[in-house]
């Protein structure tokens, strides 16, 4: 359904962007409702490392996207930066999970 709406808006090439505002607002509301319980759980269980990782990842992706639009990076260079950024975020996140698992195991067994 979401892809059909985007395709219809893209094909109609409407000058009026009110459909996009409505679509993005609905997406923001749904995203907020889905993410809010997870953030509450992170704070309640004091999982600050993971919450910090998520915030840094978000800021990094925003900065990368802003550099594409504001500095006029070529699409090829943007794709390369995006690929490297997402891979390194995945590696760093996996390392963070492994580090915390090892730390929890040693704290519980000590």
Coordinates of C-alpha atoms in Angstrom, one line a residue:
X1 CA 0.0 0.0 0.0
X2 CA 2.8 2.4 1.0
X3 CA 4.7 1.7 -2.3
X4 CA 1.5 2.2 -4.3
X5 CA 1.0 5.7 -2.8
X6 CA 4.6 6.7 -3.5
X7 CA 4.3 5.3 -7.1
X8 CA 1.1 7.2 -7.7
X9 CA 2.5 10.5 -6.3
X10 CA 5.7 10.0 -8.3
X11 CA 3.9 9.2 -11.6
X12 CA 1.4 12.1 -11.3
X13 CA 4.3 14.6 -10.9
X14 CA 2.1 16.9 -8.9
X15 CA 3.4 20.3 -8.1
X16 CA 1.3 20.2 -4.9
X17 CA 3.3 18.4 -2.3
X18 CA 0.5 18.1 0.3
X19 CA 0.3 14.4 -0.3
X20 CA 3.9 14.0 0.7
X21 CA 3.4 16.0 3.8
X22 CA 0.5 13.8 4.8
X23 CA 2.4 10.6 4.0
X24 CA 5.5 11.7 5.9
X25 CA 3.4 12.8 8.9
X26 CA 1.7 9.4 9.0
X27 CA 5.0 7.7 8.8
X28 CA 6.4 9.9 11.6
X29 CA 3.4 9.1 13.8
X30 CA 3.6 5.4 13.2
X31 CA 7.4 5.4 13.8
X32 CA 7.0 7.3 17.0
X33 CA 4.4 4.9 18.3
X34 CA 6.6 1.9 17.4
X35 CA 9.9 3.3 18.8
X36 CA 8.5 4.9 22.1
X37 CA 8.1 1.5 23.9
X38 CA 11.6 0.4 22.9
X39 CA 13.1 3.7 24.2
X40 CA 11.2 3.3 27.5
X41 CA 12.5 -0.2 27.8
X42 CA 16.1 0.9 27.2
X43 CA 15.8 3.6 29.8
X44 CA 14.0 1.3 32.4
X45 CA 16.6 -1.4 32.0
X46 CA 19.5 1.0 31.9
X47 CA 20.8 -0.1 28.5
X48 CA 22.5 3.2 27.8
X49 CA 25.2 1.7 25.6
X50 CA 22.7 0.6 23.1
X51 CA 20.7 3.8 23.3
X52 CA 23.9 5.8 22.7
X53 CA 24.8 3.6 19.7
X54 CA 21.3 4.2 18.2
X55 CA 21.6 8.0 18.7
X56 CA 25.1 8.1 17.2
X57 CA 23.9 6.0 14.2
X58 CA 21.0 8.4 13.7
X59 CA 23.2 11.5 13.9
X60 CA 25.7 9.9 11.5
X61 CA 23.1 9.0 8.9
X62 CA 21.6 12.5 9.2
X63 CA 25.0 14.1 8.7
X64 CA 25.7 11.9 5.7
X65 CA 22.3 12.7 4.1
X66 CA 22.7 16.4 4.8
X67 CA 26.2 16.4 3.2
X68 CA 24.6 14.8 0.1
X69 CA 21.9 17.4 -0.2
X70 CA 23.9 20.5 1.0
X71 CA 27.3 19.8 -0.5
X72 CA 26.0 18.2 -3.7
X73 CA 27.9 14.9 -3.5
X74 CA 27.7 12.8 -6.6
X75 CA 25.3 9.8 -6.3
X76 CA 28.2 7.4 -6.8
X77 CA 30.2 8.9 -3.9
X78 CA 27.0 9.1 -1.7
X79 CA 26.3 5.4 -2.3
X80 CA 29.9 4.5 -1.4
X81 CA 29.8 6.6 1.8
X82 CA 26.4 5.1 2.6
X83 CA 27.7 1.5 2.0
X84 CA 30.8 2.1 4.2
X85 CA 28.8 3.9 6.9
X86 CA 26.1 1.1 7.2
X87 CA 28.7 -1.6 7.2
X88 CA 30.8 0.0 9.9
X89 CA 27.7 0.7 12.0
X90 CA 26.8 -3.0 11.7
X91 CA 30.3 -4.1 12.7
X92 CA 30.4 -1.6 15.6
X93 CA 26.9 -2.6 16.8
X94 CA 27.8 -6.3 16.6
X95 CA 31.1 -5.6 18.6
X96 CA 29.1 -3.6 21.1
X97 CA 26.6 -6.5 21.6
X98 CA 29.5 -9.0 22.0
X99 CA 31.3 -6.7 24.4
X100 CA 28.2 -6.3 26.6
X101 CA 27.5 -10.1 26.5
X102 CA 31.0 -10.8 27.7
X103 CA 30.7 -8.2 30.4
X104 CA 27.4 -9.5 31.6
X105 CA 28.7 -13.1 31.7
X106 CA 31.8 -12.2 33.7
X107 CA 29.8 -10.0 36.1
X108 CA 27.2 -12.7 36.7
X109 CA 29.8 -15.4 37.2
X110 CA 32.2 -13.4 39.4

